[in-house]
Short mmCIF file of C-alpha atoms and ligand atoms in Angstrom, two decimals:
data_model
loop_
_atom_site.label_atom_id
_atom_site.label_comp_id
_atom_site.label_asym_id
_atom_site.label_seq_id
_atom_site.Cartn_x
_atom_site.Cartn_y
_atom_site.Cartn_z
CA MET A 408 -25.89 -22.25 27.96
CA MET A 409 -24.17 -23.87 25.04
CA PHE A 410 -22.18 -27.03 25.33
CA PRO A 411 -18.66 -26.94 24.01
CA LEU A 412 -18.17 -29.50 21.33
CA PRO A 413 -14.84 -30.74 20.11
CA LEU A 414 -13.64 -28.89 17.08
CA LYS A 415 -13.25 -30.72 13.85
CA ARG A 416 -9.62 -31.28 13.09
CA ARG A 417 -8.34 -28.65 10.79
CA LYS A 418 -7.99 -29.84 7.26
CA ARG A 419 -4.56 -29.42 5.84
CA GLU A 420 -4.74 -26.89 3.10
CA ALA A 421 -3.56 -27.29 -0.44
CA ALA A 422 -0.73 -25.24 -1.84
CA SER A 423 -0.94 -21.45 -1.87
CA PRO A 424 -3.77 -20.08 -4.04
CA THR A 425 -1.51 -18.70 -6.72
CA GLU A 426 -0.08 -22.14 -7.26
CA SER A 427 -3.22 -24.19 -6.79
CA VAL A 428 -5.56 -22.22 -9.06
CA ALA A 429 -3.11 -21.56 -11.87
CA PRO A 430 -4.35 -23.43 -14.91
CA SER A 431 -1.81 -24.63 -17.38
CA SER A 432 -0.82 -21.76 -19.62
CA LEU A 433 -3.00 -21.03 -22.61
CA PHE A 434 -0.22 -18.97 -24.18
CA PRO A 435 2.99 -21.02 -24.29
CA ASP A 436 4.98 -18.19 -25.94
CA VAL A 437 4.34 -15.79 -23.10
CA ARG A 438 5.80 -15.91 -19.62
CA ILE A 439 5.19 -12.78 -17.61
CA PHE A 440 7.30 -11.41 -14.81
CA LEU A 441 5.83 -8.62 -12.66
CA VAL A 442 8.35 -6.24 -11.11
CA GLU A 443 7.47 -5.68 -7.47
CA ARG A 444 9.34 -2.38 -7.11
CA ARG A 445 6.79 0.45 -6.77
CA MET A 446 4.01 -2.07 -7.45
CA GLY A 447 4.06 -3.58 -3.98
CA THR A 448 3.53 -7.14 -2.85
CA ALA A 449 -0.24 -6.95 -2.54
CA ARG A 450 -0.85 -5.55 -6.00
CA ARG A 451 1.68 -7.91 -7.51
CA GLY A 452 -0.16 -10.81 -5.88
CA PHE A 453 -3.46 -9.51 -7.18
CA LEU A 454 -2.17 -9.08 -10.75
CA THR A 455 -0.53 -12.50 -10.62
CA SER A 456 -3.80 -14.24 -9.73
CA LEU A 457 -5.67 -12.21 -12.32
CA ALA A 458 -3.26 -13.23 -15.08
CA GLN A 459 -3.26 -16.86 -13.96
CA ARG A 460 -7.04 -16.96 -13.94
CA LYS A 461 -6.95 -15.77 -17.53
CA GLY A 462 -4.57 -18.56 -18.48
CA PHE A 463 -1.28 -16.64 -18.53
CA SER A 464 1.90 -18.07 -17.14
CA VAL A 465 3.47 -15.81 -14.51
CA ALA A 466 6.99 -16.34 -13.18
CA HIS A 467 7.40 -15.77 -9.48
CA GLU A 468 11.16 -15.39 -9.77
CA TYR A 469 12.90 -13.74 -12.68
CA SER A 470 14.63 -16.22 -14.97
CA GLY A 471 15.74 -16.76 -18.55
CA ASP A 472 12.37 -18.06 -19.72
CA VAL A 473 10.58 -14.79 -18.94
CA THR A 474 9.34 -13.14 -22.15
CA HIS A 475 7.42 -10.11 -20.85
CA VAL A 476 8.64 -8.03 -17.91
CA VAL A 477 5.87 -5.75 -16.68
CA SER A 478 6.32 -2.88 -14.27
CA GLU A 479 4.52 0.17 -12.98
CA GLN A 480 5.89 3.68 -12.48
CA ASN A 481 9.46 2.63 -13.28
CA SER A 482 11.82 3.71 -16.03
CA LEU A 483 13.68 1.27 -18.27
CA THR A 484 16.86 1.95 -16.33
CA ASP A 485 15.02 1.31 -13.05
CA VAL A 486 13.78 -2.06 -14.25
CA LEU A 487 17.05 -3.22 -15.78
CA SER A 488 19.00 -2.39 -12.67
CA TRP A 489 16.30 -3.90 -10.46
CA ILE A 490 16.51 -7.18 -12.36
CA GLU A 491 20.30 -7.07 -12.20
CA ARG A 492 20.21 -6.61 -8.47
CA LYS A 493 17.70 -9.44 -8.07
CA THR A 494 19.46 -11.93 -10.32
CA GLY A 495 23.01 -10.78 -9.76
CA LYS A 496 23.46 -10.97 -13.51
CA PRO A 497 23.58 -8.13 -16.01
CA THR A 498 20.49 -8.08 -18.22
CA GLN A 499 20.92 -8.30 -21.94
CA SER A 500 20.56 -5.12 -23.89
CA PRO A 501 16.94 -4.29 -24.64
CA GLU A 502 17.72 -4.10 -28.35
CA ASP A 503 18.67 -7.74 -28.28
CA GLN A 504 15.95 -9.79 -29.96
CA GLU A 505 16.37 -12.55 -27.41
CA SER A 506 15.76 -10.20 -24.50
CA PRO A 507 12.43 -10.07 -22.76
CA HIS A 508 10.15 -7.18 -23.59
CA ILE A 509 10.39 -4.56 -20.85
CA LEU A 510 6.89 -3.20 -20.65
CA ASP A 511 4.65 -0.76 -18.97
CA ILE A 512 1.52 -1.97 -17.15
CA SER A 513 -0.55 -0.86 -20.18
CA TRP A 514 0.48 -4.01 -22.08
CA PHE A 515 -0.68 -6.12 -19.15
CA THR A 516 -3.99 -4.28 -18.72
CA GLU A 517 -4.82 -4.51 -22.41
CA SER A 518 -3.92 -8.19 -22.54
CA MET A 519 -6.04 -8.97 -19.48
CA SER A 520 -9.08 -7.17 -20.80
CA LEU A 521 -8.75 -8.94 -24.17
CA GLY A 522 -8.08 -12.26 -22.46
CA LYS A 523 -4.99 -12.90 -24.62
CA PRO A 524 -1.54 -11.36 -25.02
CA VAL A 525 -1.67 -8.28 -27.24
CA SER A 526 1.26 -7.77 -29.56
CA VAL A 527 3.92 -5.49 -28.16
CA GLU A 528 3.85 -2.00 -29.58
CA ALA A 529 6.14 0.95 -29.06
CA ARG A 530 3.70 2.59 -26.65
CA HIS A 531 3.89 -0.45 -24.34
CA ARG A 532 7.66 -0.35 -24.07
CA LEU A 533 9.38 1.45 -21.25
CA GLY A 534 11.50 4.38 -22.38
CA SER A 535 14.91 5.04 -20.91
CA LEU A 536 13.83 8.48 -19.74
CA GLU A 537 13.28 8.91 -16.04
CA PRO A 538 9.51 9.04 -15.47
CA PRO A 539 7.20 11.15 -13.31
CA GLU A 540 9.43 13.93 -11.92
CA SER A 541 9.05 16.13 -14.99
CA ASN A 542 5.28 15.95 -15.08
CA GLU A 543 4.43 16.03 -11.39
CA LYS A 544 2.86 19.43 -11.85
CA ASP A 545 0.51 18.03 -14.48
CA VAL A 546 -0.37 15.15 -12.20
CA LEU A 547 -1.27 17.60 -9.44
CA LEU A 548 -3.50 19.58 -11.75
CA SER A 549 -5.18 16.56 -13.19
CA VAL A 550 -6.18 14.71 -10.02
CA ALA A 551 -9.77 13.64 -10.64
CA PRO A 552 -12.33 15.02 -8.18
CA TYR A 553 -14.03 11.73 -7.24
CA ALA A 554 -12.07 9.07 -5.36
CA CYS A 555 -13.63 6.39 -7.59
CA GLN A 556 -11.92 8.02 -10.60
CA ARG A 557 -8.52 7.61 -8.98
CA GLN A 558 -6.23 4.73 -8.09
CA THR A 559 -5.49 4.77 -4.38
CA PRO A 560 -2.96 2.16 -3.25
CA LEU A 561 -2.71 0.84 0.28
CA THR A 562 0.71 2.31 0.91
CA HIS A 563 1.38 5.75 -0.43
CA HIS A 564 3.83 8.62 -0.20
CA ASN A 565 2.08 11.20 1.95
CA SER A 566 1.17 9.48 5.21
CA GLU A 567 2.85 12.19 7.27
CA ILE A 568 0.12 14.57 6.05
CA THR A 569 -2.78 12.12 5.72
CA ASP A 570 -2.30 10.86 9.31
CA VAL A 571 -2.80 14.42 10.54
CA LEU A 572 -5.78 15.09 8.25
CA GLU A 573 -7.38 11.92 9.58
CA ILE A 574 -6.95 13.06 13.19
CA LEU A 575 -8.58 16.38 12.29
CA GLY A 576 -11.38 14.51 10.52
CA LYS A 577 -11.96 12.29 13.51
CA ALA A 578 -12.01 15.27 15.86
CA ALA A 579 -14.59 16.97 13.62
CA ALA A 580 -16.74 13.83 13.65
CA PHE A 581 -16.44 13.64 17.45
CA GLN A 582 -17.74 17.21 17.57
CA GLY A 583 -20.70 16.18 15.46
CA SER A 584 -19.57 17.87 12.26
CA GLU A 585 -19.86 15.31 9.48
CA ALA A 586 -19.32 17.97 6.83
CA ARG A 587 -15.97 19.09 8.24
CA CYS A 588 -14.97 15.48 8.70
CA LEU A 589 -15.74 14.82 5.04
CA GLY A 590 -13.61 17.81 4.01
CA PHE A 591 -10.56 16.36 5.76
CA THR A 592 -11.29 12.86 4.43
CA ARG A 593 -11.48 14.17 0.86
CA ALA A 594 -8.16 15.99 1.13
CA SER A 595 -6.53 12.99 2.75
CA SER A 596 -7.86 10.70 0.05
CA VAL A 597 -6.47 12.93 -2.72
CA LEU A 598 -3.00 12.86 -1.14
CA LYS A 599 -3.15 9.07 -0.83
CA SER A 600 -3.64 8.80 -4.58
CA LEU A 601 -0.55 10.87 -5.48
CA PRO A 602 2.23 8.76 -7.00
CA PHE A 603 4.91 10.88 -5.27
CA LYS A 604 5.59 12.75 -2.05
CA LEU A 605 4.26 16.27 -1.96
CA GLN A 606 7.22 18.61 -1.55
CA SER A 607 5.98 22.16 -1.48
CA THR A 608 3.01 24.26 -0.51
CA GLN A 609 2.95 25.53 -4.06
CA GLU A 610 2.23 22.00 -5.27
CA ALA A 611 -0.58 21.58 -2.76
CA LYS A 612 -2.27 24.70 -4.13
CA ASN A 613 -2.95 22.88 -7.38
CA LEU A 614 -4.75 20.02 -5.71
CA VAL A 615 -8.48 19.45 -5.77
CA TRP A 616 -10.15 19.40 -2.30
CA CYS A 617 -6.96 20.66 -0.63
CA GLY A 618 -7.79 24.35 -0.19
CA GLY A 619 -8.73 26.41 2.86
CA HIS A 620 -8.13 24.78 6.22
CA CYS A 621 -6.56 21.70 4.64
CA GLN A 622 -4.10 23.82 2.70
CA ALA A 623 -2.99 25.56 5.90
CA VAL A 624 -2.50 22.18 7.56
CA ILE A 625 -0.51 20.82 4.62
CA GLN A 626 1.63 23.95 4.59
CA GLU A 627 2.36 23.68 8.30
CA ILE A 628 3.43 20.04 8.00
CA LEU A 629 5.60 20.69 4.95
CA GLU A 630 7.31 23.68 6.57
CA ASP A 631 7.35 22.68 10.20
CA GLY A 632 7.04 18.90 10.15
CA ARG A 633 4.09 19.04 12.55
CA CYS A 634 0.57 20.33 13.03
CA HIS A 635 -0.15 22.17 16.25
CA GLU A 636 -3.90 21.90 15.91
CA ALA A 637 -3.84 18.10 15.65
CA GLU A 638 -1.39 17.81 18.52
CA GLY A 639 -3.62 20.00 20.66
CA LEU A 640 -6.73 17.97 19.81
CA GLN A 641 -5.14 14.63 20.49
CA ILE A 642 -4.25 15.50 24.07
CA ARG A 643 -7.77 16.72 24.86
CA GLU A 644 -9.72 14.55 27.24
CA GLN A 645 -12.82 14.73 25.04
CA TYR A 646 -10.91 13.46 21.98
CA GLN A 647 -9.28 10.63 23.89
CA CYS A 648 -12.54 9.52 25.53
CA MET A 649 -14.48 9.69 22.29
CA GLU A 650 -11.78 7.64 20.60
CA LEU A 651 -11.93 5.05 23.36
CA LEU A 652 -15.74 4.87 23.47
CA THR A 653 -16.29 4.79 19.71
CA SER A 654 -13.79 1.95 19.46
CA ILE A 655 -16.24 -0.28 21.37
CA PHE A 656 -18.30 -2.59 19.14
CA GLY A 657 -21.84 -1.20 19.00
CA VAL A 658 -20.95 2.35 20.03
CA GLY A 659 -21.30 5.19 17.55
CA VAL A 660 -20.44 8.86 17.90
CA ARG A 661 -23.84 9.82 19.26
CA THR A 662 -23.84 7.24 22.06
CA ALA A 663 -20.25 8.06 22.95
CA GLU A 664 -21.12 11.76 23.09
CA ARG A 665 -24.04 11.11 25.41
CA TRP A 666 -21.94 8.96 27.70
CA TYR A 667 -19.16 11.53 27.72
CA LYS A 668 -21.66 14.21 28.73
CA ASP A 669 -22.86 11.87 31.50
CA GLY A 670 -19.33 11.70 32.85
CA VAL A 671 -18.06 8.42 31.36
CA ARG A 672 -14.27 8.63 31.06
CA LYS A 673 -13.03 5.06 31.09
CA LEU A 674 -14.29 1.56 30.36
CA SER A 675 -14.96 0.75 34.01
CA ASP A 676 -17.36 3.75 34.17
CA LEU A 677 -19.59 1.76 31.82
CA GLU A 678 -20.31 -0.75 34.57
CA ASP A 679 -22.69 1.82 36.09
CA PRO A 680 -26.11 0.08 36.00
CA LYS A 681 -27.77 3.42 35.27
CA LEU A 682 -26.32 3.26 31.76
CA LYS A 683 -28.58 1.06 29.72
CA LEU A 684 -26.23 -0.92 27.52
CA THR A 685 -27.45 -2.84 24.49
CA ALA A 686 -26.50 -6.53 24.26
CA GLU A 687 -24.14 -5.57 21.44
CA GLN A 688 -22.37 -2.96 23.58
CA ARG A 689 -22.20 -5.36 26.53
CA ALA A 690 -20.46 -7.91 24.27
CA GLY A 691 -18.21 -5.16 22.89
CA ILE A 692 -17.09 -4.27 26.41
CA ASP A 693 -16.70 -7.90 27.52
CA HIS A 694 -14.40 -8.65 24.58
CA TYR A 695 -12.84 -5.21 24.34
CA SER A 696 -9.22 -6.21 24.80
CA ASP A 697 -9.41 -8.92 22.13
CA LEU A 698 -11.35 -6.79 19.67
CA LYS A 699 -8.99 -3.86 19.91
CA GLN A 700 -6.17 -6.10 18.69
CA PRO A 701 -6.19 -5.97 14.89
CA VAL A 702 -7.23 -9.16 13.11
CA THR A 703 -4.31 -10.45 11.04
CA ARG A 704 -4.73 -11.84 7.55
CA GLU A 705 -3.69 -15.25 8.85
CA GLU A 706 -6.46 -15.14 11.46
CA ALA A 707 -8.96 -13.93 8.85
CA GLU A 708 -8.01 -16.86 6.63
CA ARG A 709 -8.47 -19.28 9.53
CA VAL A 710 -11.96 -17.92 10.17
CA GLU A 711 -12.65 -18.24 6.45
CA ARG A 712 -11.52 -21.87 6.34
CA LEU A 713 -13.68 -22.86 9.32
CA ILE A 714 -16.84 -21.16 8.06
CA LYS A 715 -16.30 -22.21 4.45
CA ASP A 716 -15.96 -25.87 5.45
CA ALA A 717 -19.19 -25.64 7.43
CA LEU A 718 -21.02 -23.93 4.54
CA HIS A 719 -19.84 -26.55 2.10
CA GLY A 720 -21.17 -29.16 4.49
CA PHE A 721 -24.64 -27.65 4.00
CA THR A 722 -24.41 -26.99 0.26
CA PRO A 723 -21.14 -27.86 -1.52
CA ASP A 724 -21.13 -25.07 -4.07
CA LEU A 725 -22.06 -22.12 -1.90
CA LYS A 726 -19.71 -19.30 -2.76
CA MET A 727 -18.05 -17.39 0.07
CA THR A 728 -15.78 -14.41 -0.53
CA MET A 729 -13.71 -12.36 1.90
CA THR A 730 -14.37 -8.68 1.30
CA GLY A 731 -13.63 -5.47 3.23
CA GLY A 732 -10.10 -4.29 3.86
CA PHE A 733 -8.54 -7.72 3.35
CA ARG A 734 -9.80 -7.81 -0.23
CA ARG A 735 -8.10 -4.43 -0.72
CA GLY A 736 -4.81 -6.00 0.31
CA LYS A 737 -4.70 -4.91 3.96
CA GLN A 738 -2.71 -7.22 6.16
CA GLN A 739 -4.90 -6.50 9.17
CA GLY A 740 -8.34 -5.16 9.94
CA HIS A 741 -10.84 -4.46 12.68
CA ASP A 742 -13.06 -7.31 11.51
CA VAL A 743 -13.48 -9.91 8.76
CA ASP A 744 -16.24 -9.44 6.20
CA PHE A 745 -17.68 -12.27 4.10
CA LEU A 746 -20.23 -12.48 1.32
CA ILE A 747 -22.15 -15.67 0.73
CA THR A 748 -24.06 -16.38 -2.46
CA HIS A 749 -25.37 -19.11 -4.77
CA PRO A 750 -26.95 -18.99 -8.25
CA ASP A 751 -29.97 -20.84 -6.92
CA GLU A 752 -31.92 -18.62 -4.54
CA GLY A 753 -33.40 -21.70 -2.84
CA ALA A 754 -29.92 -22.78 -1.72
CA LEU A 755 -29.59 -19.48 0.16
CA SER A 756 -32.76 -19.61 2.14
CA GLY A 757 -32.05 -20.47 5.75
CA VAL A 758 -28.31 -20.60 5.18
CA LEU A 759 -27.50 -17.80 7.63
CA LYS A 760 -29.46 -19.51 10.37
CA LYS A 761 -27.61 -22.75 9.63
CA VAL A 762 -24.22 -21.03 9.94
CA VAL A 763 -25.28 -19.31 13.14
CA ASP A 764 -26.51 -22.61 14.63
CA TRP A 765 -23.32 -24.31 13.56
CA MET A 766 -21.11 -21.59 15.10
CA ASP A 767 -23.18 -21.80 18.28
CA GLY A 768 -22.96 -25.57 18.37
CA GLN A 769 -19.21 -25.49 17.97
CA GLY A 770 -18.86 -22.93 20.73
CA PHE A 771 -17.59 -20.31 18.25
CA LEU A 772 -20.37 -17.82 18.82
CA LEU A 773 -19.60 -15.31 21.54
CA TYR A 774 -22.22 -12.83 20.34
CA HIS A 775 -24.33 -12.20 17.29
CA HIS A 776 -27.26 -10.30 15.95
CA THR A 777 -28.79 -10.78 12.57
CA LYS A 778 -30.56 -8.42 10.27
CA VAL A 779 -33.23 -9.84 8.02
CA ARG A 780 -33.34 -8.92 4.38
CA SER A 781 -35.29 -5.76 3.74
CA HIS A 782 -36.40 -4.78 0.31
CA VAL A 783 -34.35 -1.78 -0.64
CA GLN A 784 -36.30 0.61 -2.79
CA PRO A 785 -34.33 2.70 -5.18
CA ARG A 786 -34.44 6.20 -3.82
CA ARG A 787 -34.42 9.56 -5.44
CA ARG A 788 -30.97 9.99 -4.02
CA SER A 789 -28.33 7.33 -3.91
CA THR A 790 -28.19 5.62 -0.59
CA HIS A 791 -25.75 3.38 1.17
CA MET A 792 -28.60 1.54 2.85
CA ASP A 793 -27.84 -2.12 2.97
CA GLY A 794 -30.76 -4.52 3.25
CA HIS A 795 -28.93 -7.82 2.85
CA GLU A 796 -29.46 -10.57 5.36
CA THR A 797 -26.49 -10.04 7.64
CA CYS A 798 -25.01 -11.57 10.77
CA TYR A 799 -22.78 -9.35 12.90
CA ALA A 800 -20.88 -11.72 15.15
CA ILE A 801 -18.08 -12.04 17.64
CA PHE A 802 -16.33 -15.28 16.80
CA ALA A 803 -14.19 -17.31 19.22
CA LEU A 804 -11.27 -18.18 16.97
CA PRO A 805 -9.30 -21.14 18.34
CA ASN A 806 -5.56 -20.55 18.63
CA LEU A 807 -3.39 -22.08 15.96
CA ASP A 808 -1.89 -24.66 18.29
CA SER A 809 -5.29 -25.74 19.55
CA LEU A 810 -6.53 -26.22 15.98
CA ASP A 811 -3.48 -28.26 15.12
CA SER A 812 -3.43 -30.32 18.26
CA GLU A 813 -4.10 -34.00 17.83
CA ALA A 814 -6.65 -34.09 20.63
CA GLY A 815 -8.88 -31.31 19.32
CA VAL A 816 -10.04 -28.54 21.65
CA SER A 817 -13.14 -27.12 23.18
CA VAL A 818 -13.81 -23.46 22.81
CA VAL A 819 -15.14 -22.20 26.07
CA PRO A 820 -16.09 -18.55 26.15
CA ASP A 821 -15.35 -16.60 29.32
CA GLY A 822 -17.92 -17.07 31.99
CA ASP A 823 -19.46 -20.22 30.60
CA PHE A 824 -17.14 -22.61 32.33
CA PRO A 825 -14.20 -21.91 34.56
CA SER A 826 -11.43 -23.04 32.23
CA PRO A 827 -8.18 -24.13 33.75
CA GLY A 828 -4.98 -23.01 32.03
CA PRO A 829 -4.52 -20.36 29.38
CA ARG A 830 -7.27 -19.40 27.01
CA THR A 831 -7.22 -21.31 23.71
CA TRP A 832 -9.12 -18.81 21.57
CA ARG A 833 -9.45 -15.10 20.87
CA ALA A 834 -12.49 -13.00 20.00
CA VAL A 835 -12.70 -11.73 16.42
CA ARG A 836 -15.43 -9.60 14.84
CA VAL A 837 -16.97 -11.30 11.82
CA ASP A 838 -19.67 -10.04 9.44
CA LEU A 839 -21.51 -12.55 7.24
CA VAL A 840 -23.67 -11.22 4.44
CA VAL A 841 -25.98 -13.37 2.33
CA THR A 842 -26.74 -11.94 -1.07
CA PRO A 843 -28.90 -13.11 -3.99
CA TYR A 844 -26.78 -14.02 -7.00
CA ASP A 845 -27.95 -11.15 -9.20
CA GLU A 846 -27.02 -8.65 -6.47
CA TYR A 847 -23.66 -10.25 -5.75
CA PRO A 848 -21.51 -7.92 -7.92
CA PHE A 849 -23.12 -4.91 -6.23
CA ALA A 850 -22.69 -6.39 -2.77
CA LEU A 851 -19.06 -7.23 -3.56
CA LEU A 852 -18.43 -3.69 -4.73
CA GLY A 853 -20.30 -2.25 -1.74
CA TRP A 854 -18.58 -4.37 0.91
CA THR A 855 -15.03 -4.11 -0.43
CA GLY A 856 -14.78 -0.46 0.58
CA SER A 857 -13.04 1.64 1.52
CA LYS A 858 -15.88 3.57 3.08
CA HIS A 859 -14.75 6.75 1.34
CA PHE A 860 -14.41 4.96 -2.00
CA GLU A 861 -17.99 3.70 -1.61
CA ARG A 862 -19.30 7.11 -0.68
CA GLU A 863 -17.61 8.61 -3.71
CA LEU A 864 -18.93 5.92 -6.04
CA ARG A 865 -22.47 6.66 -4.93
CA ARG A 866 -21.92 10.41 -5.18
CA PHE A 867 -20.43 10.00 -8.67
CA SER A 868 -23.31 7.76 -9.82
CA TRP A 869 -25.89 10.19 -8.60
CA HIS A 870 -24.36 13.52 -9.59
CA GLU A 871 -22.64 12.56 -12.81
CA LYS A 872 -24.87 9.77 -14.13
CA ASN A 873 -28.18 10.36 -12.40
CA LEU A 874 -28.16 6.73 -11.27
CA SER A 875 -28.66 5.43 -7.78
CA LEU A 876 -26.10 2.86 -6.65
CA ASN A 877 -26.17 0.74 -3.52
CA SER A 878 -25.00 -2.74 -2.58
CA HIS A 879 -28.11 -4.29 -4.16
CA GLY A 880 -28.10 -2.70 -7.57
CA LEU A 881 -27.92 0.27 -9.88
CA TYR A 882 -31.15 2.11 -10.58
CA ASN A 883 -32.34 4.54 -13.12
CA THR A 884 -34.76 6.45 -10.93
CA GLU A 885 -36.34 8.35 -13.84
CA LYS A 886 -37.16 5.24 -15.84
CA LYS A 887 -37.80 3.38 -12.58
CA CYS A 888 -35.74 0.38 -13.64
CA SER A 889 -32.68 -1.38 -12.38
CA ILE A 890 -29.63 -1.97 -14.53
CA PRO A 891 -28.20 -5.47 -14.18
CA ALA A 892 -24.50 -6.31 -13.99
CA THR A 893 -22.63 -9.58 -13.77
CA SER A 894 -19.31 -8.35 -12.40
CA GLU A 895 -17.68 -5.38 -10.69
CA GLU A 896 -16.01 -4.57 -14.02
CA ASP A 897 -19.50 -4.32 -15.53
CA ILE A 898 -20.61 -1.83 -12.91
CA PHE A 899 -17.62 0.44 -13.50
CA GLU A 900 -18.31 0.27 -17.21
CA LEU A 901 -22.00 1.07 -16.76
CA LEU A 902 -20.95 4.12 -14.78
CA GLY A 903 -18.44 5.16 -17.43
CA LEU A 904 -15.58 4.71 -14.98
CA GLN A 905 -12.23 3.07 -15.55
CA TYR A 906 -12.09 -0.17 -13.56
CA VAL A 907 -10.37 0.23 -10.21
CA PRO A 908 -9.02 -3.06 -8.80
CA PRO A 909 -9.71 -3.66 -5.08
CA SER A 910 -6.09 -2.99 -4.09
CA TYR A 911 -6.49 0.53 -5.54
CA ARG A 912 -9.69 1.33 -3.67
CA ASN A 913 -7.90 2.38 -0.48
CA ALA A 914 -9.28 5.90 -0.73
P1 UTP B 1600 -15.57 -2.23 7.34
O1 UTP B 1600 -16.14 -1.31 8.35
O2 UTP B 1600 -15.34 -3.63 7.77
O3 UTP B 1600 -14.24 -1.57 6.81
O4 UTP B 1600 -16.54 -2.19 6.09
P2 UTP B 1600 -12.90 -2.18 6.23
O5 UTP B 1600 -12.56 -1.36 5.07
O6 UTP B 1600 -13.03 -3.65 6.02
O7 UTP B 1600 -11.88 -1.85 7.35
P3 UTP B 1600 -11.32 -2.79 8.52
O8 UTP B 1600 -10.08 -3.38 7.95
O9 UTP B 1600 -12.36 -3.82 8.83
O10 UTP B 1600 -11.03 -1.88 9.65
C1 UTP B 1600 -16.23 -2.75 4.82
C2 UTP B 1600 -17.17 -2.23 3.81
O11 UTP B 1600 -18.47 -2.74 4.04
C3 UTP B 1600 -19.42 -1.72 4.03
C4 UTP B 1600 -18.68 -0.46 4.38
O12 UTP B 1600 -19.29 0.65 3.79
C5 UTP B 1600 -17.30 -0.71 3.83
O13 UTP B 1600 -17.22 -0.22 2.52
N1 UTP B 1600 -20.45 -2.02 5.05
C6 UTP B 1600 -20.10 -2.27 6.33
C7 UTP B 1600 -21.77 -2.04 4.67
O14 UTP B 1600 -22.09 -1.83 3.50
N2 UTP B 1600 -22.72 -2.30 5.62
C8 UTP B 1600 -22.42 -2.54 6.93
O15 UTP B 1600 -23.31 -2.79 7.75
C9 UTP B 1600 -21.06 -2.53 7.29
MN1 MN B 1601 -13.75 -5.00 7.58
#
């Protein structure tokens, strides 16, 4: 039994990252303002940090010193009236030399990739014509077949349809049909990437991956506002039980199916001693009510701070990055995923054990299992096999007030000690992955997701480039050699793909 130790007092954090990491501007003549409309808060935040890292000055609020206004999917009229609404002042006419440049994202992208502001050309300027509407048909026809060739934002315009397609996909998976599940996932992913709301069945006919069954579903939703098949599936006992059972940590479709066949219908049925539960499943059941509550970004950041401080106690310059859904801009997730790396391989050896021992010593470790590093051979086919040294844990995250309290707190997991008063922590799923430095870009790409984006990247690499990609590297299986990369941008380039920022990988 572990002894609860007092928590270290939480260090007060510095200012928000966008303020703290912004270096002084390298380009005094340029002050960028990013228009949030249609761009969204998450992407705007991402682009802001990107520009600041590259030495650009970015204004959070619009003001007179802004020189370059950058927006996405807006017309000139949209932007001018948006600024007017925000500032309450009419904007100067765009012909006015003193006015800021009102630009499309292309100016920003080009400047970022060059690392300096490119001079403004006509093609960068927003026209006064209303955009998309007129060429929606072309957009529909030109949707690229692989999700990694598309930009898929977190929030999109077709959730009414994609929610249904996802239910159908889940039901197919619960019935053991991965192929049918993939069909629904592909259609759903295409609709998520559309920059407008699908209006008619005719439009859907032009879309890649949206034929057959999916087309009928889309048609029904567009015409009737509902899908009878999905409604029927959702009320089935089998669907509901499978959803419940597969939501337990450590339970996949096959286990859930077996239990369902054995008569398991609710969580309490799992207390039957005849069912041989793994330690992972036991922990998943014990912490079920906590784990089914989504982890918020604030909680994820608190976990990050605690673990990062501990890591830096071992080796000050260990690098730890939050990946998974949070890196894609999600505000909540089912777990928190971290990558740990260091240029010196020696600094990484034993680090996972040290973190695990530290978590245990602090009383943070409710459950864990680790996977040792396995050498991942490049295969004939691309594989998503992941052989990094990984710790899958359930972390007892102290409540905010207990972290802030002057006295410090003890984290006492259920059952260890009878604790008087309300619980001062909640269980959170945490994955820690240790990766050698040269594999880091591949691990980052592989662990950022989404799962469908990853699957499509590997499929694209294999079928279009004859290269095998996984979260360790990129391999030319014919020449039997690996192709190094130093960043995610590198990997996209090696694959001949346009770079997709994390916030657009929500396929
Ligand atoms: P997650 O399952 O954590 O998904 O895997 P997510 O996108 O972060 O979603 P939420 O918000 O937690 O629900 C993140 C990425 O890590 C990869 C997955 O393929 C996914 O792309 N992954 C996960 C691995 O490569 N190996 C694993 O063992 C687990
Ligand atoms: Mn995750």
